[in-house]
Short mmCIF file of C-alpha atoms in Angstrom, two decimals:
data_model
loop_
_atom_site.label_atom_id
_atom_site.label_comp_id
_atom_site.label_asym_id
_atom_site.label_seq_id
_atom_site.Cartn_x
_atom_site.Cartn_y
_atom_site.Cartn_z
CA GLN A 1 210.89 -14.75 133.93
CA LYS A 2 209.18 -12.42 132.49
CA GLU A 3 207.36 -10.24 135.02
CA VAL A 4 204.03 -10.49 134.36
CA GLU A 5 202.87 -12.87 132.57
CA GLN A 6 199.56 -13.31 129.96
CA ASN A 7 199.00 -15.76 127.91
CA SER A 8 199.09 -14.02 124.19
CA GLY A 9 195.79 -16.17 122.88
CA PRO A 10 194.04 -15.50 120.86
CA LEU A 11 190.82 -16.43 123.28
CA SER A 12 187.94 -16.99 121.03
CA VAL A 13 184.53 -17.03 122.35
CA PRO A 14 180.95 -16.57 121.61
CA GLU A 15 178.72 -14.14 122.23
CA GLY A 16 177.21 -13.96 125.33
CA ALA A 17 179.86 -16.46 127.05
CA ILE A 18 181.83 -15.45 129.78
CA ALA A 19 185.60 -14.73 129.14
CA SER A 20 188.55 -15.42 130.95
CA LEU A 21 191.93 -13.75 131.34
CA ASN A 22 194.59 -14.46 133.08
CA CYS A 23 197.98 -12.59 134.74
CA THR A 24 200.70 -13.53 136.78
CA TYR A 25 203.65 -11.74 138.11
CA SER A 26 206.87 -12.28 139.72
CA ASP A 27 207.13 -9.16 142.16
CA ARG A 28 205.41 -10.70 145.70
CA GLY A 29 205.80 -7.00 146.50
CA SER A 30 203.61 -5.79 143.45
CA GLN A 31 200.52 -3.69 145.56
CA SER A 32 197.78 -3.03 143.12
CA PHE A 33 197.04 -4.57 139.58
CA PHE A 34 194.66 -3.24 136.22
CA TRP A 35 193.17 -4.50 133.69
CA TYR A 36 193.19 -2.38 130.28
CA ARG A 37 191.25 -2.75 127.18
CA GLN A 38 192.96 -1.40 123.75
CA TYR A 39 191.97 -2.24 120.64
CA SER A 40 193.84 -2.43 117.51
CA GLY A 41 195.95 0.57 116.71
CA LYS A 42 194.53 2.52 119.73
CA SER A 43 195.62 3.52 123.16
CA PRO A 44 194.62 1.18 126.32
CA GLU A 45 192.08 2.56 128.43
CA LEU A 46 191.04 1.75 131.89
CA ILE A 47 188.97 -0.83 132.97
CA MET A 48 189.38 -1.59 136.44
CA PHE A 49 192.02 -2.17 139.30
CA ILE A 50 192.40 -4.08 142.33
CA TYR A 51 194.45 -4.46 145.39
CA SER A 52 192.85 -6.60 147.99
CA ASN A 53 192.76 -10.30 147.88
CA GLY A 54 189.14 -11.33 146.36
CA ASP A 55 186.84 -10.38 143.39
CA LYS A 56 186.15 -6.39 142.82
CA GLU A 57 182.84 -6.16 140.24
CA ASP A 58 182.00 -3.39 137.75
CA GLY A 59 178.99 -3.76 135.70
CA ARG A 60 179.91 -6.91 133.55
CA PHE A 61 183.57 -7.10 134.47
CA THR A 62 184.97 -8.61 137.73
CA ALA A 63 188.62 -8.54 138.65
CA GLN A 64 190.00 -11.38 140.72
CA LEU A 65 193.32 -11.63 142.71
CA ASN A 66 195.09 -14.16 144.40
CA LYS A 67 198.06 -12.50 145.94
CA ALA A 68 199.63 -15.60 147.74
CA SER A 69 199.73 -17.09 143.84
CA GLN A 70 200.21 -14.22 142.45
CA TYR A 71 197.52 -14.63 140.14
CA VAL A 72 195.28 -12.37 138.99
CA SER A 73 192.23 -12.01 136.32
CA LEU A 74 189.18 -10.34 134.68
CA LEU A 75 185.72 -12.23 133.94
CA ILE A 76 184.09 -10.81 131.20
CA ARG A 77 180.65 -11.85 131.20
CA ASP A 78 177.91 -11.75 128.59
CA SER A 79 181.12 -11.20 126.22
CA GLN A 80 179.83 -8.94 123.28
CA PRO A 81 181.77 -8.51 120.35
CA SER A 82 182.67 -4.86 121.33
CA ASP A 83 184.52 -6.16 123.87
CA SER A 84 187.04 -8.09 120.97
CA ALA A 85 190.67 -6.43 121.97
CA THR A 86 193.70 -6.78 123.68
CA TYR A 87 193.53 -7.19 126.83
CA LEU A 88 196.45 -5.66 128.91
CA CYS A 89 197.21 -6.68 132.85
CA ALA A 90 199.78 -4.24 134.72
CA VAL A 91 201.09 -4.55 137.86
CA ASN A 92 202.20 -1.57 140.35
CA ARG A 93 205.37 -2.40 142.08
CA GLY A 94 205.42 0.20 144.63
CA ASN A 95 204.94 3.93 145.75
CA ASN A 96 206.85 4.71 142.96
CA ASN A 97 204.30 3.73 140.89
CA ASP A 98 206.61 1.24 138.59
CA MET A 99 203.96 0.30 136.49
CA ARG A 100 204.74 -3.01 134.32
CA PHE A 101 202.66 -4.74 131.53
CA GLY A 102 201.89 -7.27 130.38
CA ALA A 103 201.66 -8.31 126.36
CA GLY A 104 198.54 -8.78 126.63
CA THR A 105 195.49 -11.02 125.54
CA ARG A 106 193.79 -10.65 122.24
CA LEU A 107 189.60 -11.61 122.64
CA THR A 108 187.34 -12.21 119.89
CA VAL A 109 183.94 -12.26 120.64
CA LYS A 110 182.06 -14.29 117.66
CA PRO A 111 178.48 -13.50 117.44
CA ASP B 1 186.54 16.80 129.21
CA ALA B 2 189.58 16.81 131.10
CA MET B 3 192.17 14.64 129.10
CA VAL B 4 195.19 13.78 127.42
CA ILE B 5 196.34 14.80 124.01
CA GLN B 6 198.94 13.57 121.96
CA ASN B 7 200.11 15.52 118.78
CA PRO B 8 200.85 14.33 115.92
CA ARG B 9 198.89 11.28 115.97
CA TYR B 10 201.00 10.12 113.57
CA GLN B 11 205.13 11.37 112.17
CA VAL B 12 206.85 10.07 109.98
CA THR B 13 210.60 10.50 109.63
CA GLN B 14 213.58 9.59 107.93
CA PHE B 15 215.92 8.04 109.37
CA GLY B 16 218.95 9.80 111.37
CA LYS B 17 216.84 12.93 111.53
CA PRO B 18 215.48 14.38 114.92
CA VAL B 19 212.24 14.20 116.21
CA THR B 20 209.78 15.39 118.67
CA LEU B 21 206.78 14.31 119.71
CA SER B 22 204.38 16.11 122.32
CA CYS B 23 201.57 15.72 124.83
CA SER B 24 199.56 17.71 126.71
CA GLN B 25 197.15 16.88 129.75
CA THR B 26 193.90 18.55 131.16
CA LEU B 27 193.93 16.66 133.89
CA ASN B 28 196.10 18.42 136.36
CA HIS B 29 197.51 15.22 137.21
CA ASN B 30 201.69 15.35 139.39
CA VAL B 31 203.18 12.16 137.15
CA MET B 32 203.19 11.88 133.26
CA TYR B 33 204.77 9.20 131.43
CA TRP B 34 206.36 7.81 128.38
CA TYR B 35 206.07 4.58 126.88
CA GLN B 36 207.27 2.72 123.05
CA GLN B 37 205.34 -0.07 122.57
CA LYS B 38 205.92 -2.33 119.59
CA SER B 39 203.21 -4.40 117.66
CA SER B 40 202.14 -7.18 119.24
CA GLN B 41 203.93 -5.94 122.83
CA ALA B 42 203.97 -4.91 126.49
CA PRO B 43 204.18 -0.83 126.45
CA LYS B 44 207.45 -0.67 127.90
CA LEU B 45 208.65 2.73 130.54
CA LEU B 46 211.12 5.25 128.83
CA PHE B 47 211.25 7.65 131.51
CA HIS B 48 207.98 10.02 134.02
CA TYR B 49 208.26 13.20 135.73
CA TYR B 50 207.02 13.72 138.87
CA ASP B 51 205.98 17.57 138.94
CA LYS B 52 209.92 18.79 137.92
CA ASP B 53 211.23 15.41 138.94
CA PHE B 54 212.50 13.38 135.94
CA ASN B 55 213.05 9.57 135.95
CA ASN B 56 215.07 7.46 133.64
CA GLU B 57 214.51 3.88 133.18
CA ALA B 58 218.08 2.02 133.38
CA ASP B 59 217.74 0.93 130.03
CA THR B 60 216.00 3.70 128.11
CA PRO B 61 218.88 4.50 124.95
CA ASP B 62 220.38 8.16 125.43
CA ASN B 63 218.76 8.74 122.19
CA PHE B 64 215.65 9.64 123.59
CA GLN B 65 215.54 12.43 125.85
CA SER B 66 212.03 14.12 127.92
CA ARG B 67 210.91 17.50 128.35
CA ARG B 68 208.65 18.85 130.33
CA PRO B 69 208.65 22.63 130.81
CA ASN B 70 205.30 22.90 133.10
CA THR B 71 202.72 20.99 134.33
CA SER B 72 200.81 20.64 131.40
CA PHE B 73 203.20 19.54 128.63
CA CYS B 74 205.77 16.65 128.23
CA PHE B 75 207.61 15.72 125.27
CA LEU B 76 209.03 13.25 123.61
CA ASP B 77 212.69 13.97 121.96
CA ILE B 78 214.34 11.51 119.49
CA ARG B 79 217.72 12.74 118.47
CA SER B 80 218.74 10.17 116.22
CA PRO B 81 215.67 7.81 114.98
CA GLY B 82 216.72 4.35 113.65
CA LEU B 83 214.35 1.86 112.77
CA GLY B 84 214.40 0.20 115.51
CA ASP B 85 212.65 2.73 117.07
CA ALA B 86 209.64 2.88 114.81
CA ALA B 87 206.51 1.85 117.32
CA MET B 88 203.30 3.43 119.24
CA TYR B 89 204.10 6.37 121.33
CA LEU B 90 202.18 6.79 123.97
CA CYS B 91 202.02 9.58 127.16
CA ALA B 92 200.40 7.96 130.37
CA THR B 93 199.14 10.99 133.18
CA SER B 94 198.86 9.94 136.75
CA ARG B 95 197.74 11.73 140.26
CA ASP B 96 200.12 10.42 142.44
CA ARG B 97 202.92 8.10 142.03
CA GLY B 98 201.02 5.78 144.92
CA PRO B 99 199.33 1.94 143.82
CA ASP B 100 195.55 3.12 144.08
CA SER B 101 196.67 6.06 140.70
CA PRO B 102 195.82 4.76 137.31
CA LEU B 103 197.42 5.43 134.05
CA HIS B 104 195.20 7.42 132.02
CA PHE B 105 196.77 7.17 127.95
CA GLY B 106 196.54 9.67 125.43
CA ASN B 107 195.99 8.56 121.83
CA GLY B 108 199.58 7.71 121.22
CA THR B 109 201.89 8.82 118.23
CA ARG B 110 202.65 6.38 115.76
CA LEU B 111 206.22 7.21 114.38
CA THR B 112 207.71 5.23 110.93
CA VAL B 113 211.05 6.02 110.56
CA THR B 114 211.81 5.81 106.74
#
């Protein structure tokens, strides 16, 4: 079992729709969870992070965390073509900032 | 703007010819990391420095070495690049190693091995 698993996609949504990206992790002791966006050929850029169960909203983005199910998700409301990218889920496993990444989900937003 | 800068953006080297990638940061962060990312794969941590304390991942090949001469700079040395080392190399920093310290990435160096 991979430490961080994401559906590779591609996930395709129409412009204006809600995109839902999912991530599961294997280490139950993981403490914080990050979503990064990576455009083709570029480096990852931080969207947001969460470490408490429940929802956290930042503009059009909402992260959701369920530690009991070892599941974290990212919702993108009012999706725009500029949101087309690969979204990486990263999990921090402890105080040593031991960050593990998933392979990413490729999202395409069609005009 | 405070940032993480990697040089060069693109590097071509020959099989077996040593190569050095560089990273600098103006964020004054304590921790610097080197990740390797191959196409459609997750970034893979090679090693990190917490201040001057070097931490090597168990599965990082001996062919990869790193130096951090001061807080601002970190280097990745590949002693004898093989074709399998062609990848994007990402430098990242974080304020500290706590769970609420996100990584800040540089623009990456794409390494080609001929």
